[in-house]
PDB file of C-alpha atoms (C1' of nucleotides) in Angstrom:
ATOM      1  CA  MET A   1     111.798  86.154  89.668  1.00  0.00           C
ATOM      2  CA  PHE A   2     112.455  89.666  88.466  1.00  0.00           C
ATOM      3  CA  LEU A   3     113.532  92.054  91.190  1.00  0.00           C
ATOM      4  CA  PRO A   4     114.464  95.632  90.528  1.00  0.00           C
ATOM      5  CA  ILE A   5     118.126  96.476  90.858  1.00  0.00           C
ATOM      6  CA  ASN A   6     117.329 100.098  90.288  1.00  0.00           C
ATOM      7  CA  ASN A   7     115.734 102.537  92.631  1.00  0.00           C
ATOM      8  CA  MET A   8     112.406 103.052  90.944  1.00  0.00           C
ATOM      9  CA  PRO A   9     111.615 106.028  93.124  1.00  0.00           C
ATOM     10  CA  GLU A  10     107.924 106.713  93.643  1.00  0.00           C
ATOM     11  CA  LEU A  11     106.296 109.174  96.019  1.00  0.00           C
ATOM     12  CA  PRO A  12     107.709 107.702  99.287  1.00  0.00           C
ATOM     13  CA  GLU A  13     111.260 107.506  97.943  1.00  0.00           C
ATOM     14  CA  VAL A  14     111.148 111.075  96.629  1.00  0.00           C
ATOM     15  CA  GLU A  15     109.614 112.263  99.900  1.00  0.00           C
ATOM     16  CA  THR A  16     112.428 110.552 101.811  1.00  0.00           C
ATOM     17  CA  ILE A  17     115.147 112.099  99.679  1.00  0.00           C
ATOM     18  CA  VAL A  18     113.553 115.552  99.875  1.00  0.00           C
ATOM     19  CA  ASN A  19     113.298 115.379 103.664  1.00  0.00           C
ATOM     20  CA  ALA A  20     116.846 114.097 104.096  1.00  0.00           C
ATOM     21  CA  LEU A  21     118.336 116.617 101.671  1.00  0.00           C
ATOM     22  CA  ARG A  22     116.422 119.490 103.226  1.00  0.00           C
ATOM     23  CA  ASP A  23     117.212 118.564 106.822  1.00  0.00           C
ATOM     24  CA  GLY A  24     120.755 117.312 106.244  1.00  0.00           C
ATOM     25  CA  ARG A  25     120.041 113.804 107.500  1.00  0.00           C
ATOM     26  CA  SER A  26     121.140 110.301 106.526  1.00  0.00           C
ATOM     27  CA  GLU A  27     123.837 110.278 103.838  1.00  0.00           C
ATOM     28  CA  TYR A  28     123.233 113.972 103.201  1.00  0.00           C
ATOM     29  CA  ARG A  29     125.349 115.390 105.998  1.00  0.00           C
ATOM     30  CA  THR A  30     124.262 118.983 105.469  1.00  0.00           C
ATOM     31  CA  SER A  31     121.140 120.631 104.144  1.00  0.00           C
ATOM     32  CA  VAL A  32     121.111 121.992 100.604  1.00  0.00           C
ATOM     33  CA  VAL A  33     118.904 124.813 101.814  1.00  0.00           C
ATOM     34  CA  GLY A  34     121.127 127.838 102.351  1.00  0.00           C
ATOM     35  CA  LEU A  35     123.771 126.855  99.791  1.00  0.00           C
ATOM     36  CA  THR A  36     124.620 129.197  96.915  1.00  0.00           C
ATOM     37  CA  VAL A  37     125.278 127.900  93.408  1.00  0.00           C
ATOM     38  CA  SER A  38     128.678 128.853  92.011  1.00  0.00           C
ATOM     39  CA  GLY A  39     128.304 126.969  88.740  1.00  0.00           C
ATOM     40  CA  ALA A  40     126.868 123.923  87.009  1.00  0.00           C
ATOM     41  CA  GLU A  41     128.226 121.018  85.005  1.00  0.00           C
ATOM     42  CA  VAL A  42     126.215 119.219  82.349  1.00  0.00           C
ATOM     43  CA  LEU A  43     127.655 115.785  81.652  1.00  0.00           C
ATOM     44  CA  TRP A  44     124.739 114.422  79.579  1.00  0.00           C
ATOM     45  CA  VAL A  45     122.960 117.207  77.765  1.00  0.00           C
ATOM     46  CA  LYS A  46     119.597 115.461  77.358  1.00  0.00           C
ATOM     47  CA  THR A  47     119.198 115.283  81.132  1.00  0.00           C
ATOM     48  CA  LEU A  48     118.550 119.013  80.992  1.00  0.00           C
ATOM     49  CA  ALA A  49     114.982 119.413  79.759  1.00  0.00           C
ATOM     50  CA  THR A  50     115.039 123.221  79.768  1.00  0.00           C
ATOM     51  CA  PRO A  51     116.617 125.714  79.227  1.00  0.00           C
ATOM     52  CA  GLY A  52     119.606 124.993  76.956  1.00  0.00           C
ATOM     53  CA  GLU A  53     122.956 124.204  78.530  1.00  0.00           C
ATOM     54  CA  GLU A  54     124.522 127.664  78.220  1.00  0.00           C
ATOM     55  CA  GLU A  55     121.482 129.537  79.496  1.00  0.00           C
ATOM     56  CA  PHE A  56     121.134 127.046  82.362  1.00  0.00           C
ATOM     57  CA  LYS A  57     124.723 127.506  83.491  1.00  0.00           C
ATOM     58  CA  ALA A  58     124.498 131.289  83.301  1.00  0.00           C
ATOM     59  CA  ARG A  59     121.107 131.569  84.968  1.00  0.00           C
ATOM     60  CA  VAL A  60     121.639 129.165  87.869  1.00  0.00           C
ATOM     61  CA  ARG A  61     124.864 130.870  88.988  1.00  0.00           C
ATOM     62  CA  GLU A  62     124.715 133.002  92.136  1.00  0.00           C
ATOM     63  CA  GLN A  63     121.289 131.680  93.078  1.00  0.00           C
ATOM     64  CA  LEU A  64     120.644 130.664  96.695  1.00  0.00           C
ATOM     65  CA  ILE A  65     118.627 127.551  97.486  1.00  0.00           C
ATOM     66  CA  THR A  66     115.839 128.831  99.717  1.00  0.00           C
ATOM     67  CA  GLY A  67     113.728 125.692 100.006  1.00  0.00           C
ATOM     68  CA  LEU A  68     113.074 122.139  98.853  1.00  0.00           C
ATOM     69  CA  SER A  69     109.757 120.341  98.505  1.00  0.00           C
ATOM     70  CA  ARG A  70     108.053 117.529  96.610  1.00  0.00           C
ATOM     71  CA  ARG A  71     105.179 117.566  94.123  1.00  0.00           C
ATOM     72  CA  GLY A  72     104.209 114.118  92.838  1.00  0.00           C
ATOM     73  CA  LYS A  73     107.522 112.452  92.021  1.00  0.00           C
ATOM     74  CA  PHE A  74     109.246 115.784  91.316  1.00  0.00           C
ATOM     75  CA  LEU A  75     111.829 117.370  93.598  1.00  0.00           C
ATOM     76  CA  VAL A  76     111.266 121.132  93.629  1.00  0.00           C
ATOM     77  CA  PHE A  77     114.199 123.345  94.657  1.00  0.00           C
ATOM     78  CA  SER A  78     113.241 126.958  95.326  1.00  0.00           C
ATOM     79  CA  LEU A  79     115.997 129.327  94.226  1.00  0.00           C
ATOM     80  CA  THR A  80     116.312 133.068  94.605  1.00  0.00           C
ATOM     81  CA  GLN A  81     115.106 133.761  91.060  1.00  0.00           C
ATOM     82  CA  ASP A  82     113.935 130.418  89.662  1.00  0.00           C
ATOM     83  CA  PHE A  83     112.761 126.917  90.483  1.00  0.00           C
ATOM     84  CA  PHE A  84     114.945 123.906  89.802  1.00  0.00           C
ATOM     85  CA  LEU A  85     113.024 120.653  89.351  1.00  0.00           C
ATOM     86  CA  ILE A  86     114.300 117.090  89.089  1.00  0.00           C
ATOM     87  CA  HIS A  87     112.443 113.909  88.132  1.00  0.00           C
ATOM     88  CA  LEU A  88     114.444 110.778  89.004  1.00  0.00           C
ATOM     89  CA  ARG A  89     112.404 108.495  86.721  1.00  0.00           C
ATOM     90  CA  MET A  90     113.746 104.937  86.811  1.00  0.00           C
ATOM     91  CA  SER A  91     117.290 105.109  88.047  1.00  0.00           C
ATOM     92  CA  GLY A  92     117.983 108.657  89.162  1.00  0.00           C
ATOM     93  CA  ASP A  93     119.815 109.376  92.401  1.00  0.00           C
ATOM     94  CA  LEU A  94     121.260 112.431  94.143  1.00  0.00           C
ATOM     95  CA  ARG A  95     124.556 112.806  95.984  1.00  0.00           C
ATOM     96  CA  LEU A  96     125.699 115.738  98.062  1.00  0.00           C
ATOM     97  CA  GLU A  97     129.464 115.637  98.409  1.00  0.00           C
ATOM     98  CA  ASP A  98     132.608 117.714  98.736  1.00  0.00           C
ATOM     99  CA  ARG A  99     134.144 118.696  95.422  1.00  0.00           C
ATOM    100  CA  GLU A 100     137.609 117.876  96.713  1.00  0.00           C
ATOM    101  CA  ASP A 101     139.005 114.780  98.399  1.00  0.00           C
ATOM    102  CA  GLU A 102     141.031 114.749 101.652  1.00  0.00           C
ATOM    103  CA  CYS A 103     144.202 115.729  99.768  1.00  0.00           C
ATOM    104  CA  GLY A 104     142.560 118.756  98.235  1.00  0.00           C
ATOM    105  CA  SER A 105     142.456 117.426  94.684  1.00  0.00           C
ATOM    106  CA  PRO A 106     139.269 117.631  92.631  1.00  0.00           C
ATOM    107  CA  LYS A 107     137.000 114.625  93.031  1.00  0.00           C
ATOM    108  CA  PRO A 108     136.320 112.997  89.652  1.00  0.00           C
ATOM    109  CA  PHE A 109     132.765 112.305  88.576  1.00  0.00           C
ATOM    110  CA  GLU A 110     131.414 108.792  88.848  1.00  0.00           C
ATOM    111  CA  LYS A 111     130.011 106.570  86.163  1.00  0.00           C
ATOM    112  CA  HIS A 112     126.536 107.736  85.068  1.00  0.00           C
ATOM    113  CA  ASP A 113     126.822 111.188  86.648  1.00  0.00           C
ATOM    114  CA  ARG A 114     124.705 113.469  84.408  1.00  0.00           C
ATOM    115  CA  LEU A 115     124.418 116.886  86.043  1.00  0.00           C
ATOM    116  CA  ALA A 116     125.994 118.751  88.951  1.00  0.00           C
ATOM    117  CA  LEU A 117     125.402 121.990  90.819  1.00  0.00           C
ATOM    118  CA  ASN A 118     128.549 123.358  92.432  1.00  0.00           C
ATOM    119  CA  PHE A 119     128.196 125.406  95.595  1.00  0.00           C
ATOM    120  CA  LYS A 120     130.269 128.275  96.954  1.00  0.00           C
ATOM    121  CA  GLU A 121     130.489 126.353 100.223  1.00  0.00           C
ATOM    122  CA  GLY A 122     132.688 123.714  98.499  1.00  0.00           C
ATOM    123  CA  SER A 123     130.163 120.936  97.998  1.00  0.00           C
ATOM    124  CA  ARG A 124     128.171 119.818  94.981  1.00  0.00           C
ATOM    125  CA  LEU A 125     124.835 118.160  94.269  1.00  0.00           C
ATOM    126  CA  VAL A 126     125.280 115.407  91.684  1.00  0.00           C
ATOM    127  CA  PHE A 127     122.481 113.831  89.673  1.00  0.00           C
ATOM    128  CA  ASN A 128     123.474 110.265  88.803  1.00  0.00           C
ATOM    129  CA  ASP A 129     121.176 108.399  86.432  1.00  0.00           C
ATOM    130  CA  THR A 130     122.189 105.099  84.851  1.00  0.00           C
ATOM    131  CA  ARG A 131     119.383 104.854  82.321  1.00  0.00           C
ATOM    132  CA  LYS A 132     119.314 108.509  81.328  1.00  0.00           C
ATOM    133  CA  PHE A 133     115.531 108.746  81.740  1.00  0.00           C
ATOM    134  CA  GLY A 134     115.723 111.386  84.456  1.00  0.00           C
ATOM    135  CA  ARG A 135     115.221 115.087  83.685  1.00  0.00           C
ATOM    136  CA  ALA A 136     115.940 118.495  85.225  1.00  0.00           C
ATOM    137  CA  TRP A 137     114.273 121.869  84.590  1.00  0.00           C
ATOM    138  CA  LEU A 138     115.111 125.458  85.502  1.00  0.00           C
ATOM    139  CA  VAL A 139     111.911 127.500  85.273  1.00  0.00           C
ATOM    140  CA  LYS A 140     110.295 130.677  86.532  1.00  0.00           C
ATOM    141  CA  ASP A 141     107.150 128.880  87.656  1.00  0.00           C
ATOM    142  CA  PRO A 142     107.101 125.222  88.790  1.00  0.00           C
ATOM    143  CA  ALA A 143     103.613 124.901  87.303  1.00  0.00           C
ATOM    144  CA  GLU A 144     105.304 124.935  83.884  1.00  0.00           C
ATOM    145  CA  VAL A 145     106.405 121.396  84.810  1.00  0.00           C
ATOM    146  CA  THR A 146     103.946 120.164  87.437  1.00  0.00           C
ATOM    147  CA  GLY A 147     100.852 122.078  86.367  1.00  0.00           C
ATOM    148  CA  GLU A 148      99.038 119.085  84.901  1.00  0.00           C
ATOM    149  CA  LEU A 149      99.575 116.806  87.901  1.00  0.00           C
ATOM    150  CA  GLY A 150      96.574 115.371  89.718  1.00  0.00           C
ATOM    151  CA  PRO A 151      95.969 115.786  93.468  1.00  0.00           C
ATOM    152  CA  GLU A 152      98.425 114.674  96.145  1.00  0.00           C
ATOM    153  CA  PRO A 153      97.071 111.424  97.613  1.00  0.00           C
ATOM    154  CA  MET A 154      98.308 112.289 101.124  1.00  0.00           C
ATOM    155  CA  ASP A 155      96.664 115.717 101.112  1.00  0.00           C
ATOM    156  CA  ALA A 156      94.124 115.683 103.930  1.00  0.00           C
ATOM    157  CA  SER A 157      91.776 117.927 101.961  1.00  0.00           C
ATOM    158  CA  PHE A 158      91.529 115.268  99.257  1.00  0.00           C
ATOM    159  CA  THR A 159      88.390 113.290 100.127  1.00  0.00           C
ATOM    160  CA  ALA A 160      87.013 109.886  99.203  1.00  0.00           C
ATOM    161  CA  GLN A 161      83.973 111.631  97.757  1.00  0.00           C
ATOM    162  CA  GLN A 162      86.185 113.605  95.357  1.00  0.00           C
ATOM    163  CA  PHE A 163      88.144 110.479  94.520  1.00  0.00           C
ATOM    164  CA  HIS A 164      84.933 108.576  93.815  1.00  0.00           C
ATOM    165  CA  GLN A 165      83.736 111.385  91.576  1.00  0.00           C
ATOM    166  CA  MET A 166      87.057 111.390  89.674  1.00  0.00           C
ATOM    167  CA  LEU A 167      86.978 107.618  89.193  1.00  0.00           C
ATOM    168  CA  ASN A 168      83.399 107.691  87.986  1.00  0.00           C
ATOM    169  CA  THR A 169      83.792 110.479  85.463  1.00  0.00           C
ATOM    170  CA  ARG A 170      86.400 108.415  83.596  1.00  0.00           C
ATOM    171  CA  GLY A 171      85.965 105.119  81.845  1.00  0.00           C
ATOM    172  CA  ARG A 172      89.420 103.746  82.362  1.00  0.00           C
ATOM    173  CA  LEU A 173      91.002 100.585  83.653  1.00  0.00           C
ATOM    174  CA  LEU A 174      91.803 101.066  87.317  1.00  0.00           C
ATOM    175  CA  LYS A 175      95.542 100.432  87.295  1.00  0.00           C
ATOM    176  CA  PRO A 176      96.528 102.569  84.293  1.00  0.00           C
ATOM    177  CA  LEU A 177      94.315 105.338  85.688  1.00  0.00           C
ATOM    178  CA  LEU A 178      96.036 105.237  89.105  1.00  0.00           C
ATOM    179  CA  MET A 179      99.416 105.419  87.398  1.00  0.00           C
ATOM    180  CA  ASP A 180      98.319 108.375  85.284  1.00  0.00           C
ATOM    181  CA  GLN A 181     100.058 111.326  86.997  1.00  0.00           C
ATOM    182  CA  THR A 182      97.429 113.768  85.743  1.00  0.00           C
ATOM    183  CA  PHE A 183      94.777 111.726  87.563  1.00  0.00           C
ATOM    184  CA  ILE A 184      96.582 111.346  90.888  1.00  0.00           C
ATOM    185  CA  ALA A 185     100.225 112.246  91.549  1.00  0.00           C
ATOM    186  CA  GLY A 186     102.970 110.000  92.874  1.00  0.00           C
ATOM    187  CA  LEU A 187     101.893 106.406  92.316  1.00  0.00           C
ATOM    188  CA  GLY A 188     104.156 104.117  90.291  1.00  0.00           C
ATOM    189  CA  ASN A 189     104.002 100.440  89.459  1.00  0.00           C
ATOM    190  CA  ILE A 190     105.008  99.129  92.877  1.00  0.00           C
ATOM    191  CA  TYR A 191     102.705 101.133  95.127  1.00  0.00           C
ATOM    192  CA  THR A 192      99.789 100.782  92.681  1.00  0.00           C
ATOM    193  CA  ASP A 193     100.020  96.989  92.815  1.00  0.00           C
ATOM    194  CA  GLU A 194     100.327  97.130  96.607  1.00  0.00           C
ATOM    195  CA  ALA A 195      97.374  99.496  97.015  1.00  0.00           C
ATOM    196  CA  LEU A 196      95.117  97.425  94.742  1.00  0.00           C
ATOM    197  CA  HIS A 197      96.021  94.276  96.652  1.00  0.00           C
ATOM    198  CA  LEU A 198      95.318  95.909 100.003  1.00  0.00           C
ATOM    199  CA  ALA A 199      92.008  97.319  98.711  1.00  0.00           C
ATOM    200  CA  LYS A 200      91.131  93.909  97.208  1.00  0.00           C
ATOM    201  CA  LEU A 201      90.462  95.414  93.793  1.00  0.00           C
ATOM    202  CA  HIS A 202      91.408  93.934  90.423  1.00  0.00           C
ATOM    203  CA  PRO A 203      93.629  96.175  88.247  1.00  0.00           C
ATOM    204  CA  LEU A 204      91.347  95.623  85.232  1.00  0.00           C
ATOM    205  CA  THR A 205      88.238  96.947  87.023  1.00  0.00           C
ATOM    206  CA  GLN A 206      86.517  99.769  85.118  1.00  0.00           C
ATOM    207  CA  SER A 207      86.971 102.987  87.091  1.00  0.00           C
ATOM    208  CA  ASN A 208      83.337 104.029  86.609  1.00  0.00           C
ATOM    209  CA  GLU A 209      82.137 100.811  88.224  1.00  0.00           C
ATOM    210  CA  ILE A 210      83.846 101.579  91.537  1.00  0.00           C
ATOM    211  CA  SER A 211      81.386 102.262  94.368  1.00  0.00           C
ATOM    212  CA  LEU A 212      81.797 104.980  96.983  1.00  0.00           C
ATOM    213  CA  ASN A 213      82.753 102.363  99.554  1.00  0.00           C
ATOM    214  CA  GLN A 214      85.340 100.862  97.209  1.00  0.00           C
ATOM    215  CA  SER A 215      86.690 104.347  96.466  1.00  0.00           C
ATOM    216  CA  ARG A 216      87.017 104.980 100.181  1.00  0.00           C
ATOM    217  CA  ARG A 217      88.783 101.640 100.650  1.00  0.00           C
ATOM    218  CA  LEU A 218      91.085 102.326  97.724  1.00  0.00           C
ATOM    219  CA  LEU A 219      92.067 105.791  98.950  1.00  0.00           C
ATOM    220  CA  GLU A 220      92.721 104.383 102.417  1.00  0.00           C
ATOM    221  CA  ALA A 221      94.838 101.618 100.875  1.00  0.00           C
ATOM    222  CA  ILE A 222      96.825 104.109  98.776  1.00  0.00           C
ATOM    223  CA  ARG A 223      97.499 106.191 101.873  1.00  0.00           C
ATOM    224  CA  ALA A 224      98.417 103.128 103.922  1.00  0.00           C
ATOM    225  CA  VAL A 225     101.007 101.805 101.455  1.00  0.00           C
ATOM    226  CA  LEU A 226     102.486 105.274 100.888  1.00  0.00           C
ATOM    227  CA  THR A 227     102.642 105.927 104.632  1.00  0.00           C
ATOM    228  CA  GLU A 228     104.317 102.573 105.167  1.00  0.00           C
ATOM    229  CA  GLY A 229     106.816 103.345 102.417  1.00  0.00           C
ATOM    230  CA  ILE A 230     107.617 106.736 103.909  1.00  0.00           C
ATOM    231  CA  ARG A 231     107.844 105.333 107.415  1.00  0.00           C
ATOM    232  CA  ARG A 232     110.213 102.565 106.366  1.00  0.00           C
ATOM    233  CA  ASN A 233     112.393 104.894 104.342  1.00  0.00           C
ATOM    234  CA  GLY A 234     112.424 107.328 107.212  1.00  0.00           C
ATOM    235  CA  ALA A 235     113.535 104.595 109.540  1.00  0.00           C
ATOM    236  CA  SER A 236     116.281 103.351 107.270  1.00  0.00           C
ATOM    237  CA  ILE A 237     116.778 105.323 104.090  1.00  0.00           C
ATOM    238  CA  ASP A 238     120.014 103.618 103.174  1.00  0.00           C
ATOM    239  CA  TRP A 239     118.898 100.041 102.992  1.00  0.00           C
ATOM    240  CA  VAL A 240     115.495 100.877 101.631  1.00  0.00           C
ATOM    241  CA  TYR A 241     116.374 103.233  98.846  1.00  0.00           C
ATOM    242  CA  ARG A 242     119.660 101.551  98.030  1.00  0.00           C
ATOM    243  CA  GLY A 243     117.837  98.296  97.414  1.00  0.00           C
ATOM    244  CA  GLY A 244     118.305  96.248 100.577  1.00  0.00           C
ATOM    245  CA  ASP A 245     115.562  93.821 101.538  1.00  0.00           C
ATOM    246  CA  PHE A 246     112.672  96.240 101.053  1.00  0.00           C
ATOM    247  CA  GLN A 247     111.039  93.960  98.522  1.00  0.00           C
ATOM    248  CA  ASN A 248     110.428  91.448 101.322  1.00  0.00           C
ATOM    249  CA  HIS A 249     107.769  93.768 102.690  1.00  0.00           C
ATOM    250  CA  PHE A 250     105.645  93.810  99.548  1.00  0.00           C
ATOM    251  CA  GLN A 251     102.454  91.757  99.537  1.00  0.00           C
ATOM    252  CA  ALA A 252     102.042  91.386  95.781  1.00  0.00           C
ATOM    253  CA  TYR A 253     104.613  93.324  93.766  1.00  0.00           C
ATOM    254  CA  GLY A 254     107.420  91.141  92.436  1.00  0.00           C
ATOM    255  CA  ARG A 255     106.076  88.054  94.230  1.00  0.00           C
ATOM    256  CA  THR A 256     104.906  86.034  91.223  1.00  0.00           C
ATOM    257  CA  GLY A 257     104.396  82.394  92.215  1.00  0.00           C
ATOM    258  CA  GLU A 258     104.740  83.080  95.931  1.00  0.00           C
ATOM    259  CA  PRO A 259     101.819  82.737  98.358  1.00  0.00           C
ATOM    260  CA  CYS A 260      99.605  85.740  99.066  1.00  0.00           C
ATOM    261  CA  PRO A 261     100.305  86.823 102.680  1.00  0.00           C
ATOM    262  CA  VAL A 262      96.561  87.175 103.259  1.00  0.00           C
ATOM    263  CA  CYS A 263      95.141  83.906 101.877  1.00  0.00           C
ATOM    264  CA  GLY A 264      98.022  81.795 100.588  1.00  0.00           C
ATOM    265  CA  THR A 265      96.887  81.725  96.968  1.00  0.00           C
ATOM    266  CA  LEU A 266      99.824  82.040  94.575  1.00  0.00           C
ATOM    267  CA  ILE A 267     100.432  85.546  93.253  1.00  0.00           C
ATOM    268  CA  GLU A 268      99.965  85.853  89.488  1.00  0.00           C
ATOM    269  CA  ARG A 269     101.635  88.193  87.034  1.00  0.00           C
ATOM    270  CA  LEU A 270      99.761  89.803  84.171  1.00  0.00           C
ATOM    271  CA  VAL A 271     100.405  92.747  81.878  1.00  0.00           C
ATOM    272  CA  VAL A 272      98.107  95.754  82.219  1.00  0.00           C
ATOM    273  CA  GLY A 273      98.744  98.910  80.228  1.00  0.00           C
ATOM    274  CA  GLN A 274     102.167  97.589  79.169  1.00  0.00           C
ATOM    275  CA  ARG A 275     103.168  97.182  82.814  1.00  0.00           C
ATOM    276  CA  GLY A 276     103.991  94.067  84.758  1.00  0.00           C
ATOM    277  CA  THR A 277     101.172  93.655  87.275  1.00  0.00           C
ATOM    278  CA  HIS A 278     100.945  91.409  90.324  1.00  0.00           C
ATOM    279  CA  ILE A 279      97.702  90.233  91.886  1.00  0.00           C
ATOM    280  CA  CYS A 280      96.244  87.655  94.217  1.00  0.00           C
ATOM    281  CA  PRO A 281      93.515  86.069  92.065  1.00  0.00           C
ATOM    282  CA  ASN A 282      91.582  85.134  95.206  1.00  0.00           C
ATOM    283  CA  CYS A 283      91.736  88.468  97.069  1.00  0.00           C
ATOM    284  CA  GLN A 284      91.325  90.510  93.859  1.00  0.00           C
ATOM    285  CA  PRO A 285      88.649  88.801  91.735  1.00  0.00           C
ATOM    286  CA  ILE A 286      87.380  90.387  88.518  1.00  0.00           C
ATOM    287  CA  HIS A 287      83.896  91.745  89.046  1.00  0.00           C
TER     288      HIS A 287
ATOM    289  C1'  DC B   1      88.214 110.800  75.582  1.00  0.00           C
ATOM    290  C1'  DA B   2      90.493 106.213  75.717  1.00  0.00           C
ATOM    291  C1'  DT B   3      93.851 102.845  74.084  1.00  0.00           C
ATOM    292  C1'  DC B   4      98.009 101.320  72.254  1.00  0.00           C
ATOM    293  C1'  DA B   5     102.734 101.051  70.539  1.00  0.00           C
ATOM    294  C1'  DA B   6     107.078 103.137  69.932  1.00  0.00           C
ATOM    295  C1'  DC B   7     110.586 105.482  72.028  1.00  0.00           C
ATOM    296  C1'  DC B   8     114.087 106.990  75.310  1.00  0.00           C
ATOM    297  C1'  DC B   9     118.333 103.908  77.739  1.00  0.00           C
ATOM    298  C1'  DT B  10     121.253 100.488  80.350  1.00  0.00           C
ATOM    299  C1'  DG B  11     122.457  96.356  82.522  1.00  0.00           C
ATOM    300  C1'  DA B  12     121.084  91.871  84.044  1.00  0.00           C
ATOM    301  C1'  DG B  13     120.237  87.409  82.768  1.00  0.00           C
ATOM    302  C1'  DA B  14     119.410  83.725  79.415  1.00  0.00           C
ATOM    303  C1'  DG B  15     120.887  81.035  75.611  1.00  0.00           C
ATOM    304  C1'  DC B  16     124.382  79.528  72.721  1.00  0.00           C
TER     305       DC B  16
ATOM    306  C1'  DT C   1     134.545  82.985  78.291  1.00  0.00           C
ATOM    307  C1'  DG C   2     132.104  85.999  75.585  1.00  0.00           C
ATOM    308  C1'  DC C   3     128.919  86.969  72.337  1.00  0.00           C
ATOM    309  C1'  DT C   4     123.922  88.273  71.091  1.00  0.00           C
ATOM    310  C1'  DC C   5     119.284  88.724  72.377  1.00  0.00           C
ATOM    311  C1'  DT C   6     115.375  90.019  75.375  1.00  0.00           C
ATOM    312  C1'  DC C   7     113.338  92.556  78.809  1.00  0.00           C
ATOM    313  C1'  DA C   8     112.208  95.749  82.764  1.00  0.00           C
ATOM    314  C1'  DG C   9     110.903 100.406  84.143  1.00  0.00           C
ATOM    315  C1'  DG C  10     108.018 105.976  83.953  1.00  0.00           C
ATOM    316  C1'  DG C  11     106.516 109.108  81.088  1.00  0.00           C
ATOM    317  C1'  DT C  12     105.951 111.407  76.448  1.00  0.00           C
ATOM    318  C1'  DT C  13     104.341 111.372  71.871  1.00  0.00           C
ATOM    319  C1'  DG C  14     101.730 110.278  67.980  1.00  0.00           C
ATOM    320  C1'  DA C  15      98.376 107.179  65.664  1.00  0.00           C
ATOM    321  C1'  DT C  16      93.822 105.094  65.780  1.00  0.00           C
TER     322       DT C  16
END
DNA sequence: CATCAACCCTGAGAGC
DNA sequence: TGCTCTCAGGGTTGAT
């Protein structure tokens, strides 16, 4: 059975990293908020989406990190003059570490390190990304990057009625639509499969055939799996995000051929929208 | 507007 | 053992 070695950060993983990095918890011993950038190092130029390397290095210098938040799967660092955004994509990860070891000699970069912000305080934030899919932006307005994103699923002002309306005004297959970041922000392959299983909906259902009750159930399921992901990460970021036994908690994702925890029927794998998809054929019948 | 395939990459695992 | 081949993943882009 295929199990991800990589992080595959979705909304809960990004939320966990943002909270830990902002509050100086878990492996991040201090907060990044309050640190001042003294310089930047670009180890893989394509990781930097915008601006170009030289402008980035010049512009980011002397800026103070005043805040850190999340929008969809993007980390959004507020700086004195700009916003610095990071998308971890498949394999991205962030380290906050001292630039020197115990002996006072410069700490070398690790394999797959792509980008680093050095701080006046002596530490650095390193973006490590094995598969090079991750990206970073330095922009005046975060909307330049996140402007097209759909609503935040955990936003309390986002209602089932709105969700139902959105589903019904599009004629799309349910799973690809949920993974479309301009439709709703933050869901990836894992949490989409989990939410559909919990809501007892088939991924190939037409979005405009979803009833108000099903929309309500689906939104509740999305919130439940995201909340569970956040809660578990919050309880134990290291083993969750670093790939411990977190997959044991999934009901459908990655469990091809294993019994559905609800009814015992064997989980099946299909491909929907070019993505590996896991369903219980009994709990999630095609309508 | 919706769908689909190619692309960006690496490393794990299979087959030989 | 070591080689080659296939495949997984999120999101962007361009064709239909």
